[in-house]
XYZ file of C-alpha atoms in Angstrom:
633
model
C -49.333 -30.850 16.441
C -49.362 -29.054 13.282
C -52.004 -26.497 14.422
C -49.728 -25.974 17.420
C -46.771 -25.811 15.258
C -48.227 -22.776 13.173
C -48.801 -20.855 16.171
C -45.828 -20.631 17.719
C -44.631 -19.599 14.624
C -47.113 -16.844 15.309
C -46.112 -15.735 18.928
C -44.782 -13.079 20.395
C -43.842 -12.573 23.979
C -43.928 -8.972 24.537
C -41.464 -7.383 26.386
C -38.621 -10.042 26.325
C -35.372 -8.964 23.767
C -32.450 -10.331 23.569
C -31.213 -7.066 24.226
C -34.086 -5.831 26.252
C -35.305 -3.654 24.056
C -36.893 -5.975 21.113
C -39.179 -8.486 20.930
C -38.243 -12.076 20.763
C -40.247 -14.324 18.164
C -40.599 -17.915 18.423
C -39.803 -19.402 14.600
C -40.106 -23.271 15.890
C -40.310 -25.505 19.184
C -41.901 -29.289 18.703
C -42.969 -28.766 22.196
C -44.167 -26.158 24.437
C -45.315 -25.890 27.654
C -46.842 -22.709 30.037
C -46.690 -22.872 33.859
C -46.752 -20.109 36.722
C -45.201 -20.905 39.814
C -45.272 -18.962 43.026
C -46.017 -15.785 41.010
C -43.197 -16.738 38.428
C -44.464 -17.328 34.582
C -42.502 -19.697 33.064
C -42.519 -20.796 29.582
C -40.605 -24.068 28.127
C -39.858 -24.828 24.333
C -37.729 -28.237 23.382
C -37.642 -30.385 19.777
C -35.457 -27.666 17.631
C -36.528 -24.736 19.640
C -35.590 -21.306 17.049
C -36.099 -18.146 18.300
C -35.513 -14.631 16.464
C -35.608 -11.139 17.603
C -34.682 -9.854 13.996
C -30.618 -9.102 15.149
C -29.855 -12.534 16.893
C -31.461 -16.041 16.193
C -31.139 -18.713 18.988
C -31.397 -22.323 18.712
C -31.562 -25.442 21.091
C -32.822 -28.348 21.987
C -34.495 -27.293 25.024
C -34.958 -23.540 26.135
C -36.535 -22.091 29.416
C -38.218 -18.507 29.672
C -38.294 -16.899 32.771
C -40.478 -13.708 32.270
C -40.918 -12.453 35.078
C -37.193 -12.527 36.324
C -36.562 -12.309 32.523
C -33.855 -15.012 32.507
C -33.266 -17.449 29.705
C -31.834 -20.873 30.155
C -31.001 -22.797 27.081
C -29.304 -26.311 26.636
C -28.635 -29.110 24.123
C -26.995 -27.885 20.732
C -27.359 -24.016 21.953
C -26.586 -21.788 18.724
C -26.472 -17.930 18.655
C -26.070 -16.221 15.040
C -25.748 -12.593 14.670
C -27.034 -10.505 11.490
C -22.879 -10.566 10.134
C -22.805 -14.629 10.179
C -20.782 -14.479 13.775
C -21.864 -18.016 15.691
C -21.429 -18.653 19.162
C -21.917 -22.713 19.979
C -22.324 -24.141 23.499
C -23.364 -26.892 25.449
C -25.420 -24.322 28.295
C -26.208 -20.547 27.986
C -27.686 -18.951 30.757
C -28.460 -15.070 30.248
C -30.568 -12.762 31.777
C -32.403 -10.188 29.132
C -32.452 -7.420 31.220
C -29.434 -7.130 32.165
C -27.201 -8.564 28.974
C -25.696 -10.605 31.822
C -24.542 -14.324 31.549
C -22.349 -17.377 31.431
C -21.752 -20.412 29.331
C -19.800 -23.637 29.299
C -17.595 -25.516 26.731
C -17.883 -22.396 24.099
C -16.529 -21.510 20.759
C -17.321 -18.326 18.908
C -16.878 -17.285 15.428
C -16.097 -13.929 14.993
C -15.208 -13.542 11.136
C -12.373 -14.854 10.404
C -11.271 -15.675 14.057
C -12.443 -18.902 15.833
C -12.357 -19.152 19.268
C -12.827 -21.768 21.840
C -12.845 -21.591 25.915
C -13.665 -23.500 28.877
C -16.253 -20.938 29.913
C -17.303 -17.584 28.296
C -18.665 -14.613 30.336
C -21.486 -11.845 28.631
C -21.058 -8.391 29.955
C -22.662 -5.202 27.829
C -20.780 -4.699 24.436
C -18.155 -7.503 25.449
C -17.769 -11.415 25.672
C -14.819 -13.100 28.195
C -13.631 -16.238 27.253
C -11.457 -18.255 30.029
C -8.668 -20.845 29.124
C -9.200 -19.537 25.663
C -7.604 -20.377 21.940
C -7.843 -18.851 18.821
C -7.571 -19.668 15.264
C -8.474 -19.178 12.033
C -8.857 -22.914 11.594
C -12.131 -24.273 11.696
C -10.616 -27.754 12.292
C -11.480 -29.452 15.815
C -7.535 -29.960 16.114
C -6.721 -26.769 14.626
C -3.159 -26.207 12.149
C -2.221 -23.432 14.792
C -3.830 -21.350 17.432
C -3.357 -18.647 19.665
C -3.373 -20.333 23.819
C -4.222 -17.634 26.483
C -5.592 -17.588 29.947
C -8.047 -14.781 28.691
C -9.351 -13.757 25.828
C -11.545 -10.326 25.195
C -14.368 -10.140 22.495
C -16.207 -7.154 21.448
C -18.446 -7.839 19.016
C -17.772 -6.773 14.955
C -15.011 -4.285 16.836
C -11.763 -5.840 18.573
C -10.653 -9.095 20.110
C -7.653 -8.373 22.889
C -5.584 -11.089 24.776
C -2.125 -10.738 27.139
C -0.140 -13.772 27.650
C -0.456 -15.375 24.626
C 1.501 -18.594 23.384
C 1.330 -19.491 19.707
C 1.888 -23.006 19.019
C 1.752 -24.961 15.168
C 0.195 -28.354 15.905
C 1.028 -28.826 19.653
C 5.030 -27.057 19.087
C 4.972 -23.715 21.088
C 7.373 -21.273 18.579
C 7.044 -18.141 20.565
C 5.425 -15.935 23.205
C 3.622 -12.485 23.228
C 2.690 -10.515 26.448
C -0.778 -8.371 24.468
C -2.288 -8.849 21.208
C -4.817 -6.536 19.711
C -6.844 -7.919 16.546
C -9.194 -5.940 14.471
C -12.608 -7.826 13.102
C -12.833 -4.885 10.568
C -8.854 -4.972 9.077
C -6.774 -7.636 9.811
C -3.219 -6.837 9.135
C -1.526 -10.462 10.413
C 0.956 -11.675 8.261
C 4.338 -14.166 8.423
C 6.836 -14.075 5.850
C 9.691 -16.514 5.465
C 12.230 -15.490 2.882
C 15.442 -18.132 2.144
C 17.734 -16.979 -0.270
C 21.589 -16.713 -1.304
C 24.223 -14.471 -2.824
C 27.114 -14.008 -3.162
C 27.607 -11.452 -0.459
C 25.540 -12.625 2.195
C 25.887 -16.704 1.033
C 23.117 -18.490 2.577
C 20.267 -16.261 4.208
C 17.124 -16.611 5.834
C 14.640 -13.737 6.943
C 11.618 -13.601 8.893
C 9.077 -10.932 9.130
C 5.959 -11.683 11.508
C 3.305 -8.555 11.214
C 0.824 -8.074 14.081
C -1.788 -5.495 15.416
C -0.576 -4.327 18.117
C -3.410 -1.937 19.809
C -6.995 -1.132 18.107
C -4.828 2.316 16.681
C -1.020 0.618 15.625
C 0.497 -2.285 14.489
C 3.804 -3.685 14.568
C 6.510 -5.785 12.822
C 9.358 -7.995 13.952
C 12.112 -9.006 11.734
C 14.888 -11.516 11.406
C 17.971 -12.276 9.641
C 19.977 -15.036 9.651
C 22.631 -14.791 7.214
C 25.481 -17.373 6.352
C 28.388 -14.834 5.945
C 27.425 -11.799 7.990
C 25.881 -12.919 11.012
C 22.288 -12.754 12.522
C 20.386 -9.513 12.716
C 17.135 -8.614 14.491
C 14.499 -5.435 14.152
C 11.498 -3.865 15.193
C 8.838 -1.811 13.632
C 5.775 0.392 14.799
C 3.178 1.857 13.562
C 0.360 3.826 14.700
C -2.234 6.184 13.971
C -4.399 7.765 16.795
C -6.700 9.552 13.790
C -6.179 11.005 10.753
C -4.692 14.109 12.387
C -2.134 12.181 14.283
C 0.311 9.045 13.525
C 3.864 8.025 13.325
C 6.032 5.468 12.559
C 9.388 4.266 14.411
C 11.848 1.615 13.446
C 15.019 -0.242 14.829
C 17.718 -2.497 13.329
C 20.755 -4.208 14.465
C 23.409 -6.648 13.202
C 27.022 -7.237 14.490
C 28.776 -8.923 11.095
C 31.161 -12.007 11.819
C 34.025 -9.967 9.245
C 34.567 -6.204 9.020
C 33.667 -4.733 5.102
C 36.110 -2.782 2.985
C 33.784 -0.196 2.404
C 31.979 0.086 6.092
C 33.839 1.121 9.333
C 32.910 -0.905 11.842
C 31.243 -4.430 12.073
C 28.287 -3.169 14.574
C 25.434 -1.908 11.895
C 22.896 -0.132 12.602
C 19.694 2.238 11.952
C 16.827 4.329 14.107
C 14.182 6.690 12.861
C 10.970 7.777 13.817
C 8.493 9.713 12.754
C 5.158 11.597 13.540
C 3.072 14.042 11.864
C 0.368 16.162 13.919
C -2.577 18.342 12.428
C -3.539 21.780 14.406
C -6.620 22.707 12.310
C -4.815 24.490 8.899
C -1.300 23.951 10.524
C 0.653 20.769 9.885
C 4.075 19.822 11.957
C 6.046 16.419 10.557
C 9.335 15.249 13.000
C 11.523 13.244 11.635
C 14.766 11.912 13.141
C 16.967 9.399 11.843
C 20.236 8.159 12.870
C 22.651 5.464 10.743
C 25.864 3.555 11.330
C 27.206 4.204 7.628
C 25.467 4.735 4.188
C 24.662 1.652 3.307
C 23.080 -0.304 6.195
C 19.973 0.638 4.670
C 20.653 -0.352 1.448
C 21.678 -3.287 2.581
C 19.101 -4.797 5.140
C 15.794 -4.895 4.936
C 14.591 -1.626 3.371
C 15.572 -1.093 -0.327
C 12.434 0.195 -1.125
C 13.652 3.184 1.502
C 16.614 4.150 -0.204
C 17.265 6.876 -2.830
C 19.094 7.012 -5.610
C 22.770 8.877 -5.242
C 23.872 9.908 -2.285
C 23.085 8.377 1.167
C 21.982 10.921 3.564
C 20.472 10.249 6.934
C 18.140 13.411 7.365
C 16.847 14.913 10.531
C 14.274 17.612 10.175
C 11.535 19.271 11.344
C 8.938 21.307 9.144
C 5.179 22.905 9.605
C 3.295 23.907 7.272
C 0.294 26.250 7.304
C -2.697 25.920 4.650
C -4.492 29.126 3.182
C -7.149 28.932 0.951
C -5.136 29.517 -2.523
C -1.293 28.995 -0.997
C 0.895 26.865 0.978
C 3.392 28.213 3.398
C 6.027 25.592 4.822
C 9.401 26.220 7.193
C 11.991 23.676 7.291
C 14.453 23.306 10.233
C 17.035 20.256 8.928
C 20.322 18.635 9.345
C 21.786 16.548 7.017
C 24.284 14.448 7.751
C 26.721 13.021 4.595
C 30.135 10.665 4.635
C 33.056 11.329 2.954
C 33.793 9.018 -0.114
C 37.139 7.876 2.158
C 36.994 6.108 5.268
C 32.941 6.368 5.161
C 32.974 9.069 7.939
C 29.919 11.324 8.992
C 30.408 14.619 7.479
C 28.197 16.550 9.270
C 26.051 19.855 7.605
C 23.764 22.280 9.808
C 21.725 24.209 7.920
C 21.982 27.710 9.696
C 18.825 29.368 8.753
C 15.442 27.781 8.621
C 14.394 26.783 4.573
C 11.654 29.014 3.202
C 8.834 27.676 0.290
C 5.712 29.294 -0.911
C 3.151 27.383 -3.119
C 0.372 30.054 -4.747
C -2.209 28.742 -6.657
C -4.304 32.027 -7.917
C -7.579 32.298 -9.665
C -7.261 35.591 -11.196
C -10.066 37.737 -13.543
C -11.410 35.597 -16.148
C -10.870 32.266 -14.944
C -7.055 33.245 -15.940
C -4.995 30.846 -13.351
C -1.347 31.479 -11.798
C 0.895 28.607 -9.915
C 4.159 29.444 -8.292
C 6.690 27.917 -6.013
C 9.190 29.896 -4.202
C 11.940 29.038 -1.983
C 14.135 30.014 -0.038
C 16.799 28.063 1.668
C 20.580 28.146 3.498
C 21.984 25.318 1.412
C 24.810 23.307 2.527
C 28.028 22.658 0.371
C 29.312 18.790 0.377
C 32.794 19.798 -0.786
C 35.831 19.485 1.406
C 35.133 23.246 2.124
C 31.903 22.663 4.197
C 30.596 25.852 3.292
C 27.083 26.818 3.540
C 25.351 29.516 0.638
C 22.174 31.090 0.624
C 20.290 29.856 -2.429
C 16.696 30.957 -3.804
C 14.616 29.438 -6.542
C 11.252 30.160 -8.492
C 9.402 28.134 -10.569
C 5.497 27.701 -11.994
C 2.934 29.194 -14.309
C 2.647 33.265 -14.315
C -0.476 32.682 -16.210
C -2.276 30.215 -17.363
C -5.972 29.836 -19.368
C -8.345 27.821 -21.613
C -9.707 29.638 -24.124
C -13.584 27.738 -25.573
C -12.928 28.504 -29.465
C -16.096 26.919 -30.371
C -17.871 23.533 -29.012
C -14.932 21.760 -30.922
C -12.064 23.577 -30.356
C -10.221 25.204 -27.449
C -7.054 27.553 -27.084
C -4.762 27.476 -23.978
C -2.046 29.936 -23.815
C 0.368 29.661 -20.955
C 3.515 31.148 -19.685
C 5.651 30.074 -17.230
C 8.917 31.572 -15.525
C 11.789 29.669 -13.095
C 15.409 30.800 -12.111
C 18.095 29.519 -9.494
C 19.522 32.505 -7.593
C 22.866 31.542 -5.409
C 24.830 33.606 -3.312
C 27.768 35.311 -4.707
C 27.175 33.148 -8.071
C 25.358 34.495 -11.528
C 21.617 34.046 -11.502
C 20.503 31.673 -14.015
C 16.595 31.096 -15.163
C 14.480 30.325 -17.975
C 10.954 31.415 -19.287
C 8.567 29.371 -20.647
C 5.568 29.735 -22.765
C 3.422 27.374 -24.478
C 0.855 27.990 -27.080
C -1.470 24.698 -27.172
C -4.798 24.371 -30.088
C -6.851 21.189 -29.678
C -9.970 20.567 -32.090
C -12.202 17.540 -31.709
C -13.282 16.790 -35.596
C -16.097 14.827 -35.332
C -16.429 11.613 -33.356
C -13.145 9.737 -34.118
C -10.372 12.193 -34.565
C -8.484 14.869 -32.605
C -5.832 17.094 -33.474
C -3.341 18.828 -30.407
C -0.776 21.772 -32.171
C 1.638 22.757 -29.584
C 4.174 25.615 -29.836
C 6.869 25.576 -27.139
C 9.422 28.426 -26.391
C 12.039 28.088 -23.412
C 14.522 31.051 -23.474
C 16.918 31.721 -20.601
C 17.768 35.083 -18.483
C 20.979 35.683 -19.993
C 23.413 33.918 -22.859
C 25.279 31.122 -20.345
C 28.211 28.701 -21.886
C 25.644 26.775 -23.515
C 22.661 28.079 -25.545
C 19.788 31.187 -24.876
C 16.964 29.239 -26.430
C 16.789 25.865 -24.272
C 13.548 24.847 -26.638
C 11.561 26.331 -29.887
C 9.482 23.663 -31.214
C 5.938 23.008 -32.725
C 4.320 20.073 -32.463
C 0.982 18.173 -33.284
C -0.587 15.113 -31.903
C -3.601 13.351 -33.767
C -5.624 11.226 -32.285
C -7.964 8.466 -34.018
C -11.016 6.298 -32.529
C -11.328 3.756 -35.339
C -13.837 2.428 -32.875
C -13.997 1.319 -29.160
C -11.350 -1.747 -29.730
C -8.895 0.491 -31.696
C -7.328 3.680 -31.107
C -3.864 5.217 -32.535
C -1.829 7.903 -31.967
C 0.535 10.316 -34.164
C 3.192 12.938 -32.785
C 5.644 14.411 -34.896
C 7.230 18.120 -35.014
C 9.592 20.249 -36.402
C 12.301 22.418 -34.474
C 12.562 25.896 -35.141
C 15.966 26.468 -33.480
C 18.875 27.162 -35.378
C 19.834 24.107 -37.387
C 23.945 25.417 -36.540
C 23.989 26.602 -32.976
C 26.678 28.903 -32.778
C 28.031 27.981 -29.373
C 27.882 24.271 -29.350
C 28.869 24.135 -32.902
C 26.435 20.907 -33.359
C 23.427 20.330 -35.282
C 19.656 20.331 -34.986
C 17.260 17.815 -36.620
C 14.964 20.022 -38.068
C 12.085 17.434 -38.062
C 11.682 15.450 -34.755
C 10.720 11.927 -34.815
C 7.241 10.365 -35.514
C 5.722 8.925 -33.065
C 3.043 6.267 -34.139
C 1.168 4.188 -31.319
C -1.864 1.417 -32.021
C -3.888 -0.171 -29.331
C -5.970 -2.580 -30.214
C -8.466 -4.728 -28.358
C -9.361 -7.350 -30.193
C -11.706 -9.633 -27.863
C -13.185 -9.735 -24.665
C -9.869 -11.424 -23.822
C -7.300 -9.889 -26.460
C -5.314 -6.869 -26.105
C -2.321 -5.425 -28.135
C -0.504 -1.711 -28.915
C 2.252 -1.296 -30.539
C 4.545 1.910 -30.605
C 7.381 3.044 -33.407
C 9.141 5.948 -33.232
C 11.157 6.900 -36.863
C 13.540 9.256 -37.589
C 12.988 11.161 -40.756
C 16.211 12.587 -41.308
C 17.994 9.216 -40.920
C 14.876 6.973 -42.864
C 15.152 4.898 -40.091
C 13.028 2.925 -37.278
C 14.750 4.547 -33.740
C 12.606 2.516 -31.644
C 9.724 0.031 -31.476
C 7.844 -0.947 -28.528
C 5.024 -3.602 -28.249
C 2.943 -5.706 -25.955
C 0.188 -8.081 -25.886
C -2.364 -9.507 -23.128
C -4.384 -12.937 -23.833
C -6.835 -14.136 -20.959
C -8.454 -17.441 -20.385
C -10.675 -18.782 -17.745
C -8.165 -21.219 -16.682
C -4.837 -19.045 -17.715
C -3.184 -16.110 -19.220
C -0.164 -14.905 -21.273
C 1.398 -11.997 -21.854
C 4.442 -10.338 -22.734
C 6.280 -7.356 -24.323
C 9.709 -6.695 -26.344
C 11.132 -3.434 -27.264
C 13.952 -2.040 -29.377
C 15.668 0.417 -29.744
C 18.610 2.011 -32.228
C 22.273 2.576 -30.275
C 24.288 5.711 -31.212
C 27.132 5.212 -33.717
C 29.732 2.678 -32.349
C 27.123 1.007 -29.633
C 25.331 -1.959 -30.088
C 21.700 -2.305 -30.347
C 19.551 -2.559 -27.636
C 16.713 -5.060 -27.273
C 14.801 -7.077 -24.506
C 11.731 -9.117 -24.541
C 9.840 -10.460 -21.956
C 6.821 -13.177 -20.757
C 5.073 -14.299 -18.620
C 2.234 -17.590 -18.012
C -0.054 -17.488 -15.368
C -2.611 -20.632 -15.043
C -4.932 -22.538 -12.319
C -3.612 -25.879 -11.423
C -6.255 -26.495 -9.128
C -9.166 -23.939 -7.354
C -6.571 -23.839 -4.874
C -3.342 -23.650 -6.625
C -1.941 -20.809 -8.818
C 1.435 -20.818 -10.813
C 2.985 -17.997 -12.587
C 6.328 -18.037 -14.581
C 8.185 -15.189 -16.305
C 11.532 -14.982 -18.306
C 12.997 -11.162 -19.457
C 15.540 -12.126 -22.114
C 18.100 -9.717 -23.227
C 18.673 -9.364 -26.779
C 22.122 -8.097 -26.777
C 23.798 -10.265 -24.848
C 21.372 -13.340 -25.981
C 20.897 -14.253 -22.834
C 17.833 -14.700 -20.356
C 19.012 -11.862 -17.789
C 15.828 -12.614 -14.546
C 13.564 -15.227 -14.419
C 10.964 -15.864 -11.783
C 8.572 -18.581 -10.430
C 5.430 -17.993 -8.020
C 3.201 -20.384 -6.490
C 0.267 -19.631 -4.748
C -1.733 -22.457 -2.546
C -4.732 -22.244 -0.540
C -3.601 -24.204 2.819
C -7.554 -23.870 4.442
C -6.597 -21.327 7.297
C -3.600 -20.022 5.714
C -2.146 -18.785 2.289
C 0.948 -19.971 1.170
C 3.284 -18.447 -1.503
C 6.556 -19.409 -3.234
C 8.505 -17.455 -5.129
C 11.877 -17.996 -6.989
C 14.037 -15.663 -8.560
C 16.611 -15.770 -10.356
C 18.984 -13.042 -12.004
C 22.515 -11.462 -10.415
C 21.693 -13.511 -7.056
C 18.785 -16.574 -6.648
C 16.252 -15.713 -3.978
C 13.527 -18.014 -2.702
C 10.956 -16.269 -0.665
C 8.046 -17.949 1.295
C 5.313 -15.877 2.199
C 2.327 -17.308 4.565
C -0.318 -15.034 5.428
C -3.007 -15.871 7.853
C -6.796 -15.790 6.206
């Protein structure tokens, strides 16, 4: 048997492929047997049959070749592993090689990360069909969750795509989607669960499930219950046909239980969408958004969306056409703004289309030139709702590196912006800047920089906005330490004869140290003093220790009030360590000097849960928020 045994290993059966188009090699069979039937060559391998054809690997108990009708029948055990680690497992395959047709019974398939099981699976070219189908990412035979749909798609290392699907935890159905899309590439899954309580919304709980929607988009769904305001609902979309074409759009709603004092109605609400499309050099972006106040979204769900100041819901379109060394954009856009009483829309159309130019020149001797100009019908937020024609300028005229020597280089530049309004006094500034660096030797560099700002005319404040030299040295003790120096002196006027105040004649020094004293050390430490006052201003520090099994860190600063103001000082930590392989746990504190008080705190928790990862995190500060995040695998 063992002289047997090391010739299969050796055989090939030419012609016969998995995919038709390789050769299959047999690895192993205890047993093999030849026969040809009414013109039909058959070949049968059982006893741990293996065979390879370099891109898929089959095993089984028993197999049957057909070559001549080139069909292959394998049963007992059956195993199929492709080159990426994806495993199908069945009880029966039967597959014909030429075609890349087949069926089998009682399958499951693992398609990193995705398991799935069905009834019966059917092999078509570039595609796999699974009936009565689950799917999971756990590998358990009574699975955490899954995914229950009459019919599940599978194309290999590309896309698996379902309709009808059910998803139950345990055996508890929770909710029902008519098409799912899921990329074997990027998986973008994700459920969030986020308690928490204030003092404005009292109890809360939110809910954000993330799902691929299509192979090009995915989507969002979110949910708000919240003690005092009532229970809000939203939807978000993404998509990007290609890298010339994608968009976002976005929909929220809530109807609070008790009107605000500062919002006008209890029905909240905000829509926008987006897209931006690519025509070769030309680039159009449409944007419309409409909002129920100024504050719904501020207040719900996207606070990462909001800008500082003002509100403003904004509605534009713009395109934008590339040339070689400038930029050429048009704005069309309406802005809409509320009154500070009553929170009504104030609306603004701008009346002529915004302007801007972007120039980036190379000009003779690698002398370079950067300017912005636009030009734009602005709109006036005053009571008068006016609209004025406003134009502004701003970059480098000129701008070069000089090569001194090998050590030292010179780079003169000048620069040049102004603010012209209609019917108002044109205002501007020009700027040059007069910069030396020298490398002296290996460890130390020296940066003198001479900076003039001096505006158009004499306005109600100053002429000279800025005249000031100043040097930076830099020192490489070695690679674990470096420091930094910056001082300077001012070369205004020490009386300024408008203003009637002061200059410091010598600015600050500026002293900074990092060290790194280990592998798993690092410090710096920053001071800034004042020279005319002999006094520290400011100190800044921080610190970073790393273990195998932990880490702490943590940083404080200080810094000196104006006469009559306290001091003002914070420091803050953190400790991060391993529990377990599975279990994480970080805790941070930011205590405020001041006030002696600790003024946020936070706790996170993260646990491995075997298809799922889990995360805690409580915070406290103004208002106590618990957030649970669990993210499929």
């Amino acid at each position: 048997m063992k002289r047997l045994f090391l010739f299969f290993n050796l055989l090939i059966i030419p012609g016969v492929s998995f995919s038709a188009q390789e050769e299959i090699i047999l690895e192993h069979a205890e047993h093999a047997e030849y026969l040809k039937i009414t013109g039909e060559e058959i070949i049968t391998l059982w006893g741990e049959v293996k065979l390879n054809s370099g891109k898929m690997c089959l095993k089984a108990d028993w197999v049957q070749l057909n070559l001549t009708k080139n069909d292959l029948l394998a049963r007992g055990n059956v195993n199929l592993i492709d080159e990426q680690g994806n495993r199908i497992a069945s009880k029966e395959i039967q597959y014909n090689l030429g075609t890349s047709q087949g069926k089998m019974s009682e399958v499951t398939i693992f398609a990193k990360p995705y398991y799935c099981k069905g009834k019966e699976a059917l092999f078509k070219p570039g595609s796999i069909t699974l009936m009565n189908a689950s799917l999971s990412t756990c590998d358990l035979p009574k699975p955490h969750y899954c995914l229950t749909t009459p019919k599940i798609i599978l194309y290999p290392n590309k896309r698996i795509v379902s309709k009808n699907i059910l998803l139950r935890v345990g055996k508890i159905p929770l909710f029902y989607l008519p098409s799912l899309s899921m990329s074997l590439k990027e998986r973008k899954t994700k459920v969030i669960i986020k308690p928490g309580k204030s003092e404005e919304k009292g109890n809360s709980l939110g809910i954000t499930y993330e799902y691929p929607f299509t192979p090009r988009s995915v989507g969002s769904l979110h949910l708000n219950c919240l003690g005092k305001q009532g229970f809000g609902q939203g939807i978000e979309h993404k998509y990007k046909k290609d890298s010339d074409s994608q968009g976002t759009s976005y929909l929220y709603y809530i109807n609070e239980r008790k009107k605000r004092n500062d919002v006008k109605d209890t029905k909240r609400w905000e829509v926008e969408a987006k897209h931006l499309h690519r025509f070769e050099d030309i680039t159009g972006v449409l944007n419309l958004q409409l909002l129920s106040d100024n504050n719904v979204t501020r207040d719900y769900l996207r606070e990462e969306r909001c800008r500082a100041g003002t509100w403003e819901s904004k509605n534009y379109f713009a395109l934008t056409k590339t040339y070689p060394n400038q930029t050429l954009r048009l704005l069309w856009e309406r802005i809409n703004l509320w009154d500070n009483v009553g929170q009504d829309f104030k609306k603004g159309t701008t009346l002529l289309p915004d302007l801007n130019l972007q120039t980036k020149s190379i000009l003779k001797n690698n002398i370079y030139s950067n300017l912005n100009i636009e030009v734009a019908n602005q709109f006036c937020a005053a009571a008068t709702g006016t609209h004025y024609l406003k134009a502004e300028i701003g970059g480098n005229l000129l701008s070069k590196a000089i090569l001194v020597s090998e050590r030292i280089v010179f780079s003169p530049k000048i620069g040049l912006s102004g603010i012209f309004k209609e019917k108002e006094k044109a205002t501007g500034e020009l700027n040059t800047s007069l910069n030396l660096r020298n490398r002296m030797g290996r460890y130390l560099e020296i940066n003198l920089n001479h900076n003039l700002r001096k505006g158009f005319t004499t306005d109600e404040y100053y002429g000279i906005k800025a005249n000031a030299l100043t040097s930076n040295i830099y020192l490489w003790m070695n690679r674990k330490m470096r420091g930094e120096i910056t001082t300077g002196i001012d070369l205004r006027q020490q009386k300024h004869k408008t203003l009637n105040i002061n200059h410091e004649r010598l600015l600050p020094l500026v002293g900074e140290l990092n060290l790194s004293l280990s592998n798993n050390l690092t410090t710096s430490l920053k001071t800034t003093y004042n020279c005319k006052d002999s006094e520290i201003e400011e100190v800044e520090a921080y610190f970073d220790l790393k273990r195998a099994q932990w880490q702490y860190g943590g940083s404080g600063l200080y810094r000196r009030a104006s006469t009559g103001e306290k001091d003002i000082g914070d420091v803050s930590n953190y400790v991060a360590f391993s529990i377990s392989p599975k279990t994480h746990l970080r805790v941070s504190a930011y205590y405020d000097v001041q006030n002696h008080n600790i003024k946020e705190s936070s706790l996170t928790i993260d646990q491995d849960l075997h298809c799922w990862n889990s995360k805690l995190s409580i915070r406290h500060g103004q208002d106590t928020e618990i957030c649970i995040s669990l993210n499929i695998k």
